[in-house]
Amino acid sequence: MKRYVVAAMLVMVGLAGCATTETYDETRGWTVEKLYSEAHDELNSGNYTRAVKLYETLEARFPYGRYAQQAQMDLAYTHYKDGEPELAIASADRFIKLHPTHPNIDYIYYLKGLVYYNDDSGLLAKWAGQDMSERDPRAAREAFSAFRELTTRFPNSTYAPDAKAKMIRLVDALGGNEMHVARYYMKRGAYLAAANRAQGVVKDYSNTKYPEEALAIMVSAYDKLQLPKLRDDARRVLALNYPQSQYLSKSWTVEEMPWWKLWK
């Protein structure tokens, strides 16, 4: 009988030992300074999963104060570095909501724009073989919006010059996207849709390289639609703004162009 009692006690001790192992937390008792230091070291070492866990632990245990705020900022950056754009954006938006007047809020807007900007560029490989007219330029628009917020509210920010440079590239890319759609519609014989897209390029992307061709597309599209007044109006604007344009001596024609060249 005693043998069974001893055996039962040994089993219970073993189970207790397993339970203790499962619930062991090495960070138990760590100060906020140590938690932040360890998390920051993991981030710098590229151990992003571990860094995220430590930052989240810090915020859960010490939800107030400068360490918690810095952890929230670092968490957004860690998700970005870890290739998790959705989590990075969510963390950035949360920080903006919680700390709208934080002295480093300009950095968060820059980071948010950077996440969208690099997410948009990083997906280029996935678009190989896909017509650009089918591509959603949402990431580019969101990046532009974040950078514009930064440069408007914080024109003297350290991050403003780079944000402005990226905005120029984004505008050019968005204009190129619209032009590709206009070409696509012309190629498919959807002349009214092509004219409307081209008109949008002239109106919204006048400071890019595309308005000249957009006006030429409008001339060609309106001619196909047998709308001589609109055709002649578009041609007059083309001649006024681009007197040396090749499209004044020859009509616009569809040219096959690799979509990726628009992003160079």
Coordinates of C-alpha atoms in Angstrom, one line a residue:
M1 CA 0.0 0.0 0.0
K2 CA 2.8 2.3 0.9
R3 CA 4.4 1.7 -2.5
Y4 CA 1.3 3.1 -4.3
V5 CA 1.2 6.1 -2.0
V6 CA 4.8 6.9 -2.7
A7 CA 4.3 6.4 -6.5
A8 CA 1.3 8.7 -6.5
M9 CA 3.2 11.4 -4.6
L10 CA 6.1 11.1 -7.1
V11 CA 3.6 11.5 -10.0
M12 CA 2.1 14.6 -8.4
V13 CA 5.6 16.1 -7.8
G14 CA 6.4 15.4 -11.5
L15 CA 3.3 17.1 -12.7
A16 CA 3.9 20.0 -10.4
G17 CA 7.4 20.3 -11.8
C18 CA 6.0 20.3 -15.4
A19 CA 3.5 23.0 -14.5
T20 CA 6.2 25.1 -13.0
T21 CA 8.3 24.7 -16.2
E22 CA 5.4 25.7 -18.4
T23 CA 4.6 28.9 -16.5
Y24 CA 8.2 30.0 -16.0
D25 CA 8.9 33.5 -17.1
E26 CA 12.5 34.7 -17.1
T27 CA 11.4 38.3 -17.2
R28 CA 9.5 38.0 -13.9
G29 CA 10.9 40.7 -11.5
W30 CA 12.7 42.6 -14.2
T31 CA 12.7 46.4 -13.9
V32 CA 11.3 48.5 -16.6
E33 CA 14.8 49.6 -17.5
K34 CA 16.0 46.0 -17.9
L35 CA 13.0 45.1 -20.0
Y36 CA 13.5 48.0 -22.3
S37 CA 17.2 47.4 -22.6
E38 CA 16.8 43.7 -23.4
A39 CA 14.0 44.5 -26.0
H40 CA 16.2 47.1 -27.6
D41 CA 19.2 44.8 -27.8
E42 CA 17.0 42.1 -29.4
L43 CA 15.8 44.6 -32.0
N44 CA 19.3 45.7 -32.8
S45 CA 20.3 42.1 -33.2
G46 CA 17.5 41.3 -35.6
N47 CA 15.6 39.1 -33.2
Y48 CA 12.3 40.8 -34.0
T49 CA 10.0 38.1 -32.6
R50 CA 11.7 38.2 -29.2
A51 CA 11.8 42.0 -29.3
V52 CA 8.1 42.3 -29.9
K53 CA 7.4 40.0 -27.0
L54 CA 9.6 42.0 -24.6
Y55 CA 8.1 45.3 -25.7
E56 CA 4.6 44.0 -25.2
T57 CA 5.5 42.6 -21.8
L58 CA 7.0 46.0 -20.9
E59 CA 3.8 47.9 -21.8
A60 CA 1.6 45.4 -20.0
R61 CA 3.5 45.7 -16.8
F62 CA 4.4 49.4 -17.0
P63 CA 1.7 51.0 -19.1
Y64 CA 2.6 54.6 -18.2
G65 CA 5.6 56.7 -18.5
R66 CA 8.4 57.3 -21.1
Y67 CA 9.5 53.7 -21.3
A68 CA 6.0 52.6 -22.3
Q69 CA 5.7 55.3 -24.9
Q70 CA 9.2 54.5 -26.3
A71 CA 8.3 50.8 -26.3
Q72 CA 5.1 51.6 -28.4
M73 CA 7.2 53.5 -30.9
D74 CA 9.9 50.8 -31.1
L75 CA 7.1 48.2 -31.5
A76 CA 5.9 49.9 -34.7
Y77 CA 9.5 50.0 -36.0
T78 CA 10.1 46.3 -35.0
H79 CA 7.0 45.2 -36.9
Y80 CA 8.2 47.2 -39.9
K81 CA 11.6 45.6 -39.8
D82 CA 10.1 42.1 -39.3
G83 CA 8.1 42.5 -42.6
E84 CA 4.8 42.9 -40.9
P85 CA 3.4 46.1 -42.5
E86 CA -0.2 45.7 -41.2
L87 CA 1.0 45.4 -37.6
A88 CA 3.4 48.3 -38.1
I89 CA 0.7 50.5 -39.3
A90 CA -1.7 49.4 -36.6
S91 CA 1.0 50.2 -34.0
A92 CA 1.7 53.6 -35.5
D93 CA -1.9 54.5 -35.6
R94 CA -2.4 53.5 -32.0
F95 CA 0.5 55.6 -30.9
I96 CA -0.8 58.6 -32.8
K97 CA -4.2 58.2 -31.2
L98 CA -2.7 57.8 -27.7
H99 CA 0.0 60.5 -27.9
P100 CA -1.0 63.1 -30.5
T101 CA 1.2 65.8 -29.0
H102 CA 4.3 63.6 -28.4
P103 CA 7.5 65.4 -29.2
N104 CA 8.5 62.6 -31.6
I105 CA 5.1 62.2 -33.3
D106 CA 6.8 63.4 -36.6
Y107 CA 8.9 60.2 -36.6
I108 CA 5.7 58.1 -36.3
Y109 CA 4.2 59.8 -39.3
Y110 CA 7.4 59.3 -41.2
L111 CA 7.6 55.7 -40.2
K112 CA 3.9 55.2 -41.3
G113 CA 4.7 56.6 -44.7
L114 CA 7.8 54.5 -44.9
V115 CA 5.9 51.3 -44.2
Y116 CA 3.4 52.1 -47.0
Y117 CA 6.2 53.3 -49.3
N118 CA 8.3 50.2 -49.0
D119 CA 5.3 47.9 -48.9
D120 CA 4.4 49.3 -52.3
S121 CA 7.9 48.9 -53.7
G122 CA 8.4 45.5 -52.1
L123 CA 5.4 44.1 -53.8
L124 CA 6.7 44.9 -57.3
A125 CA 7.9 41.3 -57.7
K126 CA 4.4 40.0 -57.1
W127 CA 3.1 42.2 -59.9
A128 CA 5.3 40.6 -62.6
G129 CA 3.0 39.5 -65.4
Q130 CA 0.1 41.5 -64.0
D131 CA -1.3 44.4 -66.0
M132 CA -0.8 47.6 -64.0
S133 CA -4.3 48.7 -64.7
E134 CA -5.4 45.9 -62.3
R135 CA -3.1 47.1 -59.6
D136 CA -4.4 48.9 -56.6
P137 CA -2.2 52.0 -55.9
R138 CA -3.6 52.3 -52.4
A139 CA -0.2 51.9 -50.7
A140 CA 1.3 54.7 -52.8
R141 CA -1.6 57.0 -51.9
E142 CA -1.4 56.1 -48.2
A143 CA 2.3 56.7 -48.2
F144 CA 1.8 60.1 -49.9
S145 CA -0.9 61.0 -47.3
A146 CA 1.4 60.2 -44.3
F147 CA 4.3 62.1 -45.8
R148 CA 2.1 65.1 -46.6
E149 CA 0.9 65.1 -43.0
L150 CA 4.4 65.1 -41.8
T151 CA 5.7 67.8 -44.1
T152 CA 2.7 70.0 -43.5
R153 CA 2.5 69.8 -39.7
F154 CA 6.3 69.5 -39.1
P155 CA 8.1 71.3 -42.0
N156 CA 11.3 71.6 -39.9
S157 CA 11.3 67.9 -39.0
T158 CA 14.5 66.0 -39.6
Y159 CA 12.5 63.6 -41.6
A160 CA 10.8 66.2 -43.8
P161 CA 13.5 66.4 -46.6
D162 CA 13.4 62.6 -47.3
A163 CA 9.6 62.6 -47.1
K164 CA 9.4 65.4 -49.7
A165 CA 11.8 63.5 -52.0
K166 CA 9.6 60.3 -51.7
M167 CA 6.4 62.3 -52.3
I168 CA 7.8 63.5 -55.7
R169 CA 8.5 59.9 -56.6
L170 CA 5.1 58.8 -55.4
V171 CA 3.3 61.5 -57.5
D172 CA 5.2 60.4 -60.6
A173 CA 4.4 56.8 -59.9
L174 CA 0.7 57.5 -59.4
G175 CA 0.6 59.6 -62.6
G176 CA 2.3 56.7 -64.4
N177 CA -0.3 54.3 -63.1
E178 CA -3.1 56.5 -64.4
M179 CA -1.3 56.8 -67.8
H180 CA -1.0 53.1 -68.0
V181 CA -4.7 52.7 -67.3
A182 CA -5.4 55.2 -70.1
R183 CA -3.2 53.3 -72.5
Y184 CA -4.9 50.1 -71.5
Y185 CA -8.3 51.5 -72.3
M186 CA -7.1 52.9 -75.6
K187 CA -5.7 49.5 -76.5
R188 CA -9.1 47.8 -75.6
G189 CA -11.1 50.4 -77.6
A190 CA -12.7 51.9 -74.5
Y191 CA -12.1 55.5 -75.7
L192 CA -14.3 57.4 -73.4
A193 CA -12.7 55.7 -70.3
A194 CA -9.3 56.4 -71.8
A195 CA -10.1 60.1 -72.4
N196 CA -11.4 60.5 -68.8
R197 CA -8.3 58.9 -67.3
A198 CA -6.0 61.1 -69.5
Q199 CA -8.0 64.2 -68.5
G200 CA -7.4 63.2 -64.8
V201 CA -3.6 63.0 -65.5
V202 CA -3.6 66.5 -67.0
K203 CA -5.6 67.8 -64.0
D204 CA -3.9 66.0 -61.1
Y205 CA -0.4 65.3 -62.3
S206 CA 0.5 68.4 -64.3
N207 CA 4.0 68.5 -62.7
T208 CA 5.0 65.1 -64.0
K209 CA 6.2 64.0 -67.4
Y210 CA 2.8 62.5 -68.5
P211 CA 0.5 65.4 -69.4
E212 CA 1.9 65.7 -73.0
E213 CA 1.0 62.1 -73.8
A214 CA -2.3 62.4 -71.9
L215 CA -3.4 65.3 -74.1
A216 CA -2.4 63.2 -77.2
I217 CA -4.5 60.4 -75.9
M218 CA -7.4 62.7 -75.4
V219 CA -7.1 64.0 -79.0
S220 CA -7.0 60.4 -80.4
A221 CA -9.8 59.2 -78.1
Y222 CA -12.2 62.1 -79.0
D223 CA -11.4 61.6 -82.6
K224 CA -12.4 57.9 -82.3
L225 CA -15.5 58.9 -80.5
Q226 CA -16.3 61.4 -83.3
L227 CA -16.3 64.4 -80.9
P228 CA -14.5 67.0 -83.1
K229 CA -15.0 69.9 -80.7
L230 CA -13.4 68.1 -77.7
R231 CA -10.7 66.7 -80.0
D232 CA -9.8 70.2 -81.3
D233 CA -9.8 71.7 -77.8
A234 CA -7.4 69.0 -76.6
R235 CA -5.2 69.6 -79.6
R236 CA -5.1 73.3 -78.9
V237 CA -4.0 72.8 -75.3
L238 CA -1.4 70.3 -76.5
A239 CA 0.0 72.8 -79.0
L240 CA 0.0 75.7 -76.5
N241 CA 1.9 73.8 -73.8
Y242 CA 4.0 71.5 -76.0
P243 CA 4.7 73.3 -79.3
Q244 CA 7.4 70.9 -80.2
S245 CA 5.4 67.8 -79.3
Q246 CA 5.8 64.8 -81.7
Y247 CA 2.1 64.2 -81.3
L248 CA 1.3 67.4 -83.3
S249 CA 2.8 65.8 -86.4
K250 CA 1.6 62.3 -85.8
S251 CA -1.3 60.7 -84.0
W252 CA -0.9 58.9 -80.7
T253 CA -0.6 55.1 -81.2
V254 CA -0.4 52.3 -78.7
E255 CA 3.1 51.3 -77.8
E256 CA 3.9 48.2 -75.8
M257 CA 5.9 49.2 -72.8
P258 CA 7.0 47.0 -69.9
W259 CA 5.0 48.2 -66.9
W260 CA 8.1 48.2 -64.6
K261 CA 9.7 51.0 -66.7
L262 CA 7.1 53.4 -65.2
W263 CA 8.6 52.9 -61.8
K264 CA 12.2 53.8 -62.7

